[in-house]
Coordinates of C-alpha atoms and ligand atoms in Angstrom, one line a residue:
M387 CA -26.1 -0.5 -47.9
G388 CA -23.0 -2.5 -48.6
E389 CA -22.4 -0.6 -51.8
L390 CA -22.7 2.7 -49.9
W391 CA -20.0 1.5 -47.5
T392 CA -17.7 0.5 -50.3
Q393 CA -18.1 3.9 -51.8
M394 CA -17.5 5.6 -48.5
G395 CA -14.4 3.4 -48.0
S396 CA -12.9 4.5 -51.3
L397 CA -13.8 8.2 -50.4
M398 CA -12.0 7.8 -47.1
A399 CA -9.0 6.2 -48.9
T400 CA -9.0 9.2 -51.2
I401 CA -9.1 11.7 -48.3
M402 CA -6.3 9.8 -46.6
F403 CA -4.3 10.0 -49.7
V404 CA -5.0 13.7 -50.1
Y405 CA -3.9 14.1 -46.4
A406 CA -0.6 12.3 -47.1
M407 CA 0.1 14.4 -50.2
M408 CA -0.7 17.6 -48.2
E409 CA 1.7 16.6 -45.5
R410 CA 4.4 16.1 -48.0
F411 CA 4.1 19.0 -50.4
F412 CA 2.1 21.9 -48.9
P413 CA 3.5 24.5 -46.6
A414 CA 2.2 24.2 -43.0
A415 CA -0.3 27.1 -43.1
L416 CA -2.0 26.0 -46.3
R417 CA -2.0 22.5 -45.1
D418 CA -3.8 23.5 -41.9
T419 CA -6.5 25.4 -43.9
L420 CA -7.0 22.4 -46.2
Q421 CA -7.2 20.1 -43.3
I422 CA -10.0 22.1 -41.7
H423 CA -12.1 22.0 -44.8
T424 CA -11.5 18.3 -45.5
Q425 CA -12.3 17.6 -41.9
K426 CA -15.7 19.4 -42.3
V427 CA -16.5 17.2 -45.3
M428 CA -15.4 14.1 -43.5
N429 CA -17.6 14.9 -40.5
L430 CA -20.6 14.9 -42.7
L431 CA -19.9 11.5 -44.1
Y432 CA -18.1 9.8 -41.4
P433 CA -20.3 8.2 -38.6
Y434 CA -17.5 7.7 -36.1
V435 CA -16.3 9.8 -33.3
Q436 CA -12.6 10.0 -32.4
I437 CA -11.0 11.1 -29.2
T438 CA -7.3 11.6 -28.8
F439 CA -5.3 11.3 -25.6
P440 CA -1.9 13.0 -26.0
E441 CA 1.1 11.6 -24.1
F442 CA 2.2 14.9 -22.8
S443 CA -0.1 17.7 -21.8
G444 CA -0.1 21.1 -20.2
E445 CA 2.5 23.9 -20.6
R446 CA 5.1 22.0 -18.7
L447 CA 4.6 18.9 -20.8
K448 CA 3.8 16.6 -17.9
R449 CA 3.2 13.0 -18.9
S450 CA -0.6 12.6 -19.0
E451 CA -2.0 10.3 -16.3
A452 CA -4.8 9.4 -18.7
Y453 CA -2.3 8.3 -21.4
T454 CA -0.4 6.2 -18.9
A455 CA -3.6 4.6 -17.6
I456 CA -4.7 3.8 -21.1
Q457 CA -1.4 2.3 -22.0
T458 CA -1.5 0.1 -18.9
Y459 CA -5.1 -0.9 -19.6
L460 CA -4.4 -1.8 -23.2
S461 CA -1.2 -3.7 -22.3
E462 CA -3.2 -6.0 -20.1
N463 CA -6.4 -6.2 -22.2
S464 CA -5.8 -6.0 -25.9
S465 CA -2.3 -5.0 -26.8
Q466 CA -1.4 -8.7 -27.1
L467 CA -3.5 -8.8 -30.2
A468 CA -1.3 -6.2 -31.9
K469 CA 1.2 -7.5 -34.4
R470 CA 3.9 -5.0 -33.5
L471 CA 4.7 -4.4 -29.8
K472 CA 6.9 -2.0 -28.0
A473 CA 8.8 -3.1 -24.9
E474 CA 9.4 -0.5 -22.2
V475 CA 11.0 -0.6 -18.9
V476 CA 8.6 0.7 -16.3
K477 CA 9.9 2.1 -13.0
D478 CA 8.7 0.6 -9.7
S479 CA 6.8 -2.2 -11.4
Q480 CA 7.0 -5.9 -10.6
N481 CA 7.3 -6.8 -14.2
P482 CA 10.1 -4.6 -15.3
L483 CA 9.3 -5.0 -19.0
V484 CA 5.9 -3.9 -20.2
L485 CA 4.7 -4.7 -23.7
S486 CA 2.4 -2.2 -25.3
M487 CA 1.3 -1.7 -28.9
D488 CA 3.8 0.1 -31.2
D489 CA 3.1 3.3 -33.1
D490 CA 0.5 3.0 -35.9
E491 CA -0.9 -0.2 -34.5
E492 CA -4.6 -0.6 -33.9
V493 CA -6.5 -3.0 -31.5
T494 CA -10.1 -3.5 -30.8
D495 CA -11.9 -3.5 -27.5
E496 CA -15.5 -4.2 -26.5
F497 CA -17.6 -2.6 -23.8
Q498 CA -21.2 -3.6 -23.1
G499 CA -21.4 -5.2 -26.5
V500 CA -20.1 -2.1 -28.3
K501 CA -17.0 -2.4 -30.4
L502 CA -14.3 0.3 -30.3
W503 CA -10.9 0.8 -31.8
W504 CA -7.7 2.0 -30.1
A505 CA -4.8 3.2 -32.2
A506 CA -1.4 4.3 -31.1
S507 CA -0.1 7.1 -33.2
K508 CA 2.5 9.8 -33.5
T509 CA 2.0 13.3 -34.9
A510 CA 4.1 14.0 -38.0
S511 CA 7.4 15.5 -37.0
N512 CA 8.3 19.0 -38.2
P513 CA 12.0 19.2 -38.8
H514 CA 11.9 23.0 -39.2
A515 CA 10.3 23.7 -35.8
Y516 CA 12.5 24.7 -33.0
S517 CA 11.6 24.3 -29.4
F518 CA 13.2 24.6 -26.0
S519 CA 11.1 21.7 -24.9
Y520 CA 13.0 18.7 -23.5
Y521 CA 10.8 16.5 -25.6
S522 CA 12.0 17.4 -29.0
P523 CA 9.3 17.9 -31.6
L524 CA 11.5 15.9 -34.0
D525 CA 10.2 12.8 -32.3
G526 CA 6.6 13.7 -33.0
K527 CA 4.1 13.5 -30.2
R528 CA 2.5 10.3 -29.3
Y529 CA -1.1 9.9 -28.6
F530 CA -3.8 7.2 -28.4
K531 CA -6.8 7.6 -30.6
L532 CA -10.1 6.1 -29.6
T533 CA -12.7 5.5 -32.4
F534 CA -16.4 4.5 -31.9
H535 CA -19.7 5.0 -33.6
K536 CA -21.4 8.2 -32.8
K537 CA -24.6 6.5 -31.6
H538 CA -22.6 5.2 -28.6
R539 CA -21.2 8.6 -27.7
D540 CA -22.8 8.8 -24.2
L541 CA -21.9 5.3 -23.2
I542 CA -18.3 5.7 -24.3
T543 CA -17.6 9.3 -23.0
V544 CA -19.4 8.7 -19.7
S545 CA -18.8 5.1 -18.8
Y546 CA -16.2 3.5 -20.9
I547 CA -13.4 6.1 -20.6
K548 CA -14.0 6.2 -16.8
H549 CA -13.8 2.4 -16.8
V550 CA -10.5 2.4 -18.8
L551 CA -8.8 5.0 -16.6
E552 CA -9.9 3.3 -13.4
E553 CA -8.9 -0.1 -14.6
G554 CA -5.6 1.2 -15.9
K555 CA -4.7 2.7 -12.5
E556 CA -5.9 -0.4 -10.7
I557 CA -3.6 -2.6 -12.9
A558 CA -0.6 -0.3 -12.3
L559 CA -1.2 -0.4 -8.6
R560 CA -1.5 -4.2 -8.7
N561 CA 1.8 -4.5 -10.6
R562 CA 3.7 -2.0 -8.7
Q563 CA 6.6 -2.8 -6.5
R564 CA 5.4 -2.4 -2.9
K565 CA 7.4 -0.3 -0.5
L566 CA 8.1 -0.2 3.2
Y567 CA 8.3 3.4 4.4
T568 CA 9.8 4.8 7.6
N569 CA 9.5 8.5 8.6
N570 CA 12.6 10.7 8.6
P571 CA 13.2 13.0 11.6
S572 CA 11.8 16.4 10.6
S573 CA 15.3 17.9 10.8
G574 CA 16.0 16.1 7.6
W575 CA 12.8 17.1 5.7
Y576 CA 14.3 20.3 4.2
G577 CA 17.6 18.8 3.3
Y578 CA 18.9 17.5 0.1
K579 CA 16.1 15.2 -0.7
Q580 CA 13.3 17.0 1.2
S581 CA 11.6 13.7 1.8
K582 CA 9.4 12.9 4.8
W583 CA 9.5 9.2 4.3
S584 CA 12.4 6.9 3.3
H585 CA 11.6 3.7 1.6
I586 CA 12.9 0.3 0.6
V587 CA 11.2 -2.4 -1.5
F588 CA 8.8 -4.4 0.7
E589 CA 9.6 -8.1 0.2
H590 CA 8.4 -9.8 3.4
P591 CA 7.6 -13.5 2.7
A592 CA 4.9 -13.8 5.4
T593 CA 1.4 -14.8 4.3
F594 CA -1.7 -15.9 6.2
E595 CA -0.9 -19.4 5.1
T596 CA 2.5 -19.4 7.0
L597 CA 1.1 -17.5 10.0
A598 CA 0.8 -19.7 13.0
M599 CA -2.6 -19.1 14.4
E600 CA -6.0 -20.8 14.9
Q601 CA -7.6 -21.3 11.5
R602 CA -10.9 -19.9 12.7
K603 CA -9.3 -16.7 13.9
K604 CA -7.3 -16.4 10.7
E605 CA -10.4 -16.7 8.5
E606 CA -12.2 -14.1 10.5
I607 CA -9.4 -11.6 9.9
I608 CA -9.2 -12.5 6.2
N609 CA -13.0 -12.0 5.9
D610 CA -12.8 -8.7 7.6
L611 CA -10.0 -7.5 5.2
V612 CA -11.9 -8.7 2.2
K613 CA -15.0 -6.9 3.4
F614 CA -13.0 -3.7 3.9
R615 CA -11.4 -4.0 0.4
N616 CA -14.7 -4.4 -1.3
G617 CA -16.4 -1.7 0.8
K618 CA -15.7 1.4 -1.3
D619 CA -19.4 2.0 -2.0
Y620 CA -20.4 1.3 1.6
Y621 CA -17.9 3.8 3.0
A622 CA -19.0 6.4 0.5
K623 CA -22.7 5.8 1.2
T624 CA -22.3 6.1 4.9
G625 CA -20.0 9.1 4.7
K626 CA -17.2 7.4 6.6
A627 CA -13.5 7.6 5.7
W628 CA -12.4 4.4 4.0
K629 CA -10.2 3.2 6.8
R630 CA -10.0 0.4 9.3
G631 CA -8.2 0.2 12.5
Y632 CA -6.7 -2.9 14.1
L633 CA -5.1 -3.3 17.4
L634 CA -2.7 -6.3 17.6
Y635 CA -1.7 -7.2 21.1
G636 CA 0.1 -10.1 22.7
P637 CA 3.5 -10.9 24.3
P638 CA 6.7 -10.4 22.3
G639 CA 7.3 -13.0 19.6
T640 CA 3.7 -14.0 19.1
G641 CA 3.6 -12.7 15.5
K642 CA 2.2 -9.2 15.6
S643 CA 4.8 -7.8 13.1
T644 CA 4.5 -11.0 11.1
M645 CA 0.7 -10.5 10.8
I646 CA 1.2 -7.0 9.6
A647 CA 3.4 -8.3 6.8
A648 CA 0.9 -11.0 6.0
M649 CA -1.9 -8.4 5.8
A650 CA 0.2 -6.1 3.5
N651 CA 0.9 -9.0 1.2
F652 CA -2.7 -10.1 1.2
M653 CA -4.1 -6.7 0.5
N654 CA -1.2 -5.7 -1.8
Y655 CA -0.6 -2.5 0.2
D656 CA 2.4 -0.4 1.0
V657 CA 3.5 -0.3 4.6
Y658 CA 4.2 3.0 6.5
D659 CA 6.1 2.2 9.7
L660 CA 5.4 5.4 11.7
E661 CA 7.9 6.0 14.4
L662 CA 6.0 8.5 16.6
T663 CA 9.0 9.3 18.8
A664 CA 10.6 10.9 15.7
V665 CA 7.6 13.2 15.1
K666 CA 7.9 16.6 16.7
D667 CA 4.3 17.6 17.0
N668 CA 0.8 17.1 15.7
T669 CA 1.4 19.4 12.7
E670 CA 4.3 17.2 11.6
L671 CA 2.2 14.1 12.2
R672 CA -0.5 15.6 9.9
K673 CA 2.1 16.4 7.2
L674 CA 3.4 12.9 7.3
L675 CA 0.1 11.3 7.1
I676 CA -1.1 13.4 4.2
E677 CA 1.9 12.2 2.3
T678 CA 1.0 8.5 2.6
S679 CA -0.4 6.9 -0.5
S680 CA -3.7 5.2 -1.0
K681 CA -3.7 1.4 -0.4
A682 CA -1.5 1.7 2.6
I683 CA -1.1 0.2 6.0
I684 CA 0.1 2.7 8.6
V685 CA 1.7 1.0 11.5
V686 CA 2.5 2.3 15.0
E687 CA 4.4 -0.4 16.8
D688 CA 4.4 -0.5 20.6
I689 CA 1.9 2.3 20.9
D690 CA 2.2 2.2 24.7
C691 CA 5.9 3.2 24.4
S692 CA 5.5 5.6 21.4
L693 CA 3.2 8.0 23.2
D694 CA 4.9 7.9 26.6
L695 CA 7.1 10.8 25.6
T696 CA 4.1 12.9 24.8
G697 CA 0.9 14.5 25.7
Q698 CA 0.0 14.2 29.3
R699 CA 3.5 13.3 30.3
N700 CA 4.9 16.5 28.8
M701 CA 2.1 18.5 30.4
R702 CA 3.0 16.9 33.8
K703 CA 6.7 17.7 33.2
E704 CA 5.8 21.3 32.3
R705 CA 3.7 21.6 35.4
I706 CA 6.6 20.5 37.6
E707 CA 8.9 22.9 35.7
E708 CA 6.4 25.8 36.3
E709 CA 6.5 25.0 40.0
E710 CA 10.3 25.0 40.2
P711 CA 11.7 27.8 38.0
K712 CA 14.9 26.9 36.2
D713 CA 18.0 28.6 34.9
P714 CA 16.6 30.1 31.6
N715 CA 19.6 29.0 29.5
K716 CA 19.2 25.4 30.7
K717 CA 15.5 25.6 30.0
E718 CA 16.1 26.7 26.4
E719 CA 18.5 23.9 25.9
E720 CA 16.1 21.4 27.3
E721 CA 13.3 22.8 25.1
S722 CA 15.3 22.1 22.0
N723 CA 16.2 18.6 23.1
K724 CA 12.6 17.8 23.9
S725 CA 11.6 15.0 21.7
S726 CA 8.1 14.3 20.5
K727 CA 5.1 16.5 21.3
V728 CA 2.6 14.3 19.5
T729 CA -0.5 14.1 21.6
L730 CA -3.1 11.4 22.0
S731 CA -5.7 13.8 20.7
G732 CA -3.6 14.6 17.6
L733 CA -3.3 10.9 16.9
L734 CA -7.0 10.3 17.5
N735 CA -8.0 13.1 15.2
F736 CA -6.1 11.5 12.4
I737 CA -7.6 8.2 13.1
D738 CA -11.0 9.7 13.1
G739 CA -10.5 10.6 9.5
I740 CA -8.6 13.8 9.1
W741 CA -7.8 12.7 5.6
S742 CA -11.3 11.6 4.7
A743 CA -11.0 14.2 2.0
C744 CA -8.0 12.4 0.5
G745 CA -10.0 9.3 -0.5
G746 CA -8.3 6.0 -0.9
E747 CA -8.2 3.1 1.5
R748 CA -6.0 2.9 4.5
I749 CA -5.6 0.5 7.4
I750 CA -4.2 1.7 10.7
I751 CA -2.5 -0.8 12.9
F752 CA -1.3 -0.3 16.5
T753 CA 0.6 -3.0 18.3
T754 CA 1.2 -3.4 22.0
N755 CA 2.4 -5.9 24.5
F756 CA 0.3 -4.3 27.2
V757 CA -3.2 -4.0 26.1
D758 CA -4.7 -3.6 29.5
K759 CA -2.7 -0.5 30.1
L760 CA -3.7 1.5 27.0
D761 CA -5.9 4.6 27.3
P762 CA -9.5 3.5 26.7
A763 CA -10.0 6.5 24.4
L764 CA -7.4 5.0 22.0
I765 CA -9.0 1.7 21.7
R766 CA -12.7 2.3 22.0
T767 CA -14.8 0.8 19.1
G768 CA -14.8 3.0 16.0
R769 CA -11.2 3.9 16.4
M770 CA -9.7 0.5 16.5
D771 CA -12.4 -1.5 14.7
K772 CA -10.9 -4.9 15.6
H773 CA -8.8 -6.1 18.5
I774 CA -6.7 -9.1 17.6
E775 CA -5.0 -11.1 20.3
L776 CA -1.8 -12.9 19.2
S777 CA -1.1 -15.5 21.9
Y778 CA 1.1 -18.3 22.9
C779 CA 1.6 -21.2 20.6
R780 CA -0.9 -24.0 20.9
F781 CA -1.1 -27.2 18.8
E782 CA -3.0 -25.7 15.9
A783 CA -0.5 -22.9 15.5
F784 CA 2.4 -25.4 16.0
K785 CA 1.1 -27.5 13.0
V786 CA 1.5 -24.5 10.7
L787 CA 5.1 -23.9 12.0
A788 CA 5.9 -27.6 11.5
K789 CA 4.7 -27.4 8.0
N790 CA 6.6 -24.1 7.3
Y791 CA 9.9 -25.3 8.9
L792 CA 9.9 -29.1 8.4
D793 CA 7.4 -29.6 5.7
V794 CA 5.5 -32.2 7.8
D795 CA 1.7 -32.5 8.4
S796 CA 1.8 -35.2 11.0
H797 CA 4.4 -37.2 13.0
H798 CA 4.2 -39.7 15.8
L799 CA 5.7 -37.1 18.1
F800 CA 2.9 -34.7 17.5
P801 CA 0.6 -35.9 20.3
R802 CA 3.4 -35.5 22.8
I803 CA 4.0 -32.0 21.6
S804 CA 0.3 -31.2 21.7
N805 CA 0.1 -32.2 25.4
L806 CA 3.2 -30.1 26.2
L807 CA 1.8 -27.1 24.4
E808 CA -1.4 -27.2 26.4
V809 CA 0.5 -26.7 29.6
T810 CA 3.4 -24.5 28.5
N811 CA 3.3 -20.9 27.5
V812 CA 5.8 -20.6 24.7
T813 CA 5.6 -18.1 21.8
P814 CA 5.5 -19.1 18.2
A815 CA 8.9 -17.4 17.9
D816 CA 10.4 -19.8 20.4
V817 CA 8.8 -22.8 18.8
A818 CA 10.1 -21.7 15.4
E819 CA 13.6 -21.2 16.8
N820 CA 13.6 -24.8 18.2
L821 CA 12.2 -26.3 15.0
M822 CA 14.9 -24.9 12.8
P823 CA 17.5 -27.5 12.0
K824 CA 20.7 -26.7 13.8
C825 CA 22.9 -28.4 11.2
V826 CA 22.5 -29.5 7.6
N827 CA 21.9 -33.2 8.4
E828 CA 19.4 -32.7 11.2
D829 CA 16.2 -34.7 10.4
V830 CA 12.6 -34.0 11.3
E831 CA 12.6 -36.4 14.3
T832 CA 15.7 -34.7 15.8
C833 CA 14.2 -31.2 15.3
L834 CA 10.9 -32.3 17.0
L835 CA 12.9 -33.9 19.8
N836 CA 14.8 -30.6 20.3
L837 CA 11.5 -28.9 20.7
I838 CA 10.1 -31.4 23.1
Q839 CA 13.3 -31.0 25.2
A840 CA 12.9 -27.2 25.2
L841 CA 9.2 -27.5 26.1
E842 CA 9.9 -29.9 28.9
S843 CA 12.5 -27.7 30.5
E844 CA 10.1 -24.8 30.2
E845 CA 7.4 -26.8 31.9
E846 CA 9.8 -27.7 34.7
E847 CA 10.7 -24.1 35.2
S848 CA 7.1 -23.0 35.3
D849 CA 6.3 -25.9 37.7
D850 CA 8.7 -24.6 40.4
G851 CA 7.8 -21.2 39.3
G852 CA 4.4 -20.5 40.9
L853 CA 6.4 -18.0 42.9
N854 CA 8.5 -17.0 39.9
E855 CA 5.4 -16.3 37.9
E856 CA 4.2 -13.8 40.4
K857 CA 7.6 -12.3 40.4
D858 CA 7.6 -12.1 36.6
K859 CA 4.3 -10.2 36.7
E860 CA 5.8 -7.6 38.9
E861 CA 9.2 -7.2 37.3
P862 CA 9.2 -6.7 33.6
T863 CA 11.6 -8.9 31.6
Q864 CA 14.6 -7.4 30.0
Q865 CA 12.8 -7.5 26.7
Q866 CA 9.8 -5.6 28.0
K867 CA 12.1 -3.0 29.5
M868 CA 13.8 -2.6 26.2
K869 CA 10.5 -2.2 24.5
N870 CA 9.5 0.6 26.9
N871 CA 12.5 2.6 25.7
G872 CA 14.2 2.0 29.0
H873 CA 11.2 2.9 31.1
T874 CA 9.8 0.1 33.3
V875 CA 6.0 -0.3 33.3
E876 CA 6.0 1.7 36.6
D877 CA 7.7 4.6 34.8
V878 CA 5.2 4.5 32.0
K879 CA 2.4 4.5 34.5
G880 CA 3.9 7.6 36.0
N881 CA 3.3 9.6 32.8
G882 CA -0.4 9.3 33.1
F883 CA -1.0 8.0 29.6
I884 CA -0.9 4.4 30.6
L885 CA -3.5 3.7 33.2
Ligands
ATP1557 N1 2.3 -16.4 14.7 C1 3.4 -16.6 14.0 N2 3.4 -17.3 12.9 C2 4.6 -17.5 12.2 N3 5.8 -17.1 12.7 C3 5.8 -16.4 13.8 C4 4.6 -16.2 14.6 N4 5.0 -15.5 15.7 C5 6.3 -15.4 15.6 N5 6.8 -15.9 14.5 C6 8.3 -15.9 14.2 O1 8.9 -15.3 15.2 C7 9.6 -14.1 14.7 C8 9.2 -12.9 15.6 O2 7.8 -12.6 15.5 P1 7.3 -11.2 15.4 O3 8.3 -10.2 15.2 O4 6.2 -11.2 14.4 O5 6.7 -11.0 16.9 P2 6.0 -9.7 17.5 O6 4.8 -10.2 18.1 O7 5.9 -8.7 16.5 O8 7.0 -9.4 18.7 P3 7.3 -8.0 19.3 O9 6.3 -7.7 20.3 O10 8.7 -8.2 20.0 O11 7.4 -7.0 18.2 C9 9.1 -13.9 13.3 O12 10.2 -13.5 12.5 C10 8.5 -15.2 12.9 O13 9.5 -15.9 12.2
MG1558 MG1 6.8 -6.7 16.4

């Protein structure tokens, strides 16, 4: 057996030599014919199968996705074993420099106990060829060559290649630079860049660790996210779109936006901050959503205010207009100024899985300061799978903030603060503000005393404020008014969307 292999080895070496000679001395046409015949002989003797994956494919020479995925897979898995490596700058990646094996290098891989060989190669360049192609043939064409024993053909062609491509894409997604997208008004869609979304690099530092919230609640959310992330098969089996909806509610400054950032960091997702008031109608909404990537969190902040320009309110407005006919010129002008016509049903349709066909995992998050006033259709189970309340800062949440801002786990002033937090409704944002050192030399004790002072004065205010509290309930604060785009709660009620 060994002798046979030695003989085959020398036969192969001879064939390789003949190939090399052919490439040098024979004209291209003759060379091709000879190659076909030698290939036939080789196929009889050679027990291995080879598959090549060219870098560029198709008429327009687009970079092949498979090639890129294989390159990424090999970079992470076995390229380190190659002796000669190639360094490339990869766009939109967290590690700007990616090392992959250089041309004519070979590495081995193993799959379910089967050994395989990957080689990076380049076709011989033909200096006489002339092409209009941007990728000059003078450079030769790169490709990966996979070699394996023919008895494993099924395993490799069915399972292994699928595994490599999926893993390669997964690694690229993991290493990508995440983005924060915001939607452009549709008037800008057909302009110079024709882009529906603008983006910046997403680099928010928030994590679940730094999020001030009860530990039990935090863990519940993390478990829910993990279950969702690992639920690909479950969603496929049940025929549901792979999406999950969260409704975050609570007063301003309780950490709704911070939690979204923590979720995005935890899941390694992009964030699409959808400004519904800039979306003209449901068709535009659909176009925008279709352009979101997989592994994305789509956020509609202050949902109560985003839809108040729409749906039923517009219908109501139209009804009034019908009753009181207007100057046609004026009406036309108003028509063009009319902002969003996105309706509740348009939004709900998309939540219900309009893009189920697109695949990929998506999380949809709505935030609001006024959960009681939302339309029940919007928040019924199945649409928003989980309702998460972000509330005032209690002692457990305070301890997280003290650790974040002052790097302390305990202090003799903690019990006093704990008592005060039980009876005062302050937001984590206010606590954080008071914990921040006001000058360079301010020590932990002074910062905590500042907080105590603030809490005590808040407590005094609320003590004489039984009456004030009632008044507060009726009259929205300045902040709430701002959040309602200038409408007070009463105004919003008037539009019929908010109950
Ligand atoms: N639970 C929290 N944990 C950690 N930091 C918080 C928390 N809540 C608020 N903060 C701090 O307060 C700031 C404001 O919080 P954030 O913007 O998340 O509040 P919000 O609930 O989204 O408010 P709004 O309703 O006004 O949008 C954050 O930048 C963060 O520093
Ligand atoms: Mg917010």
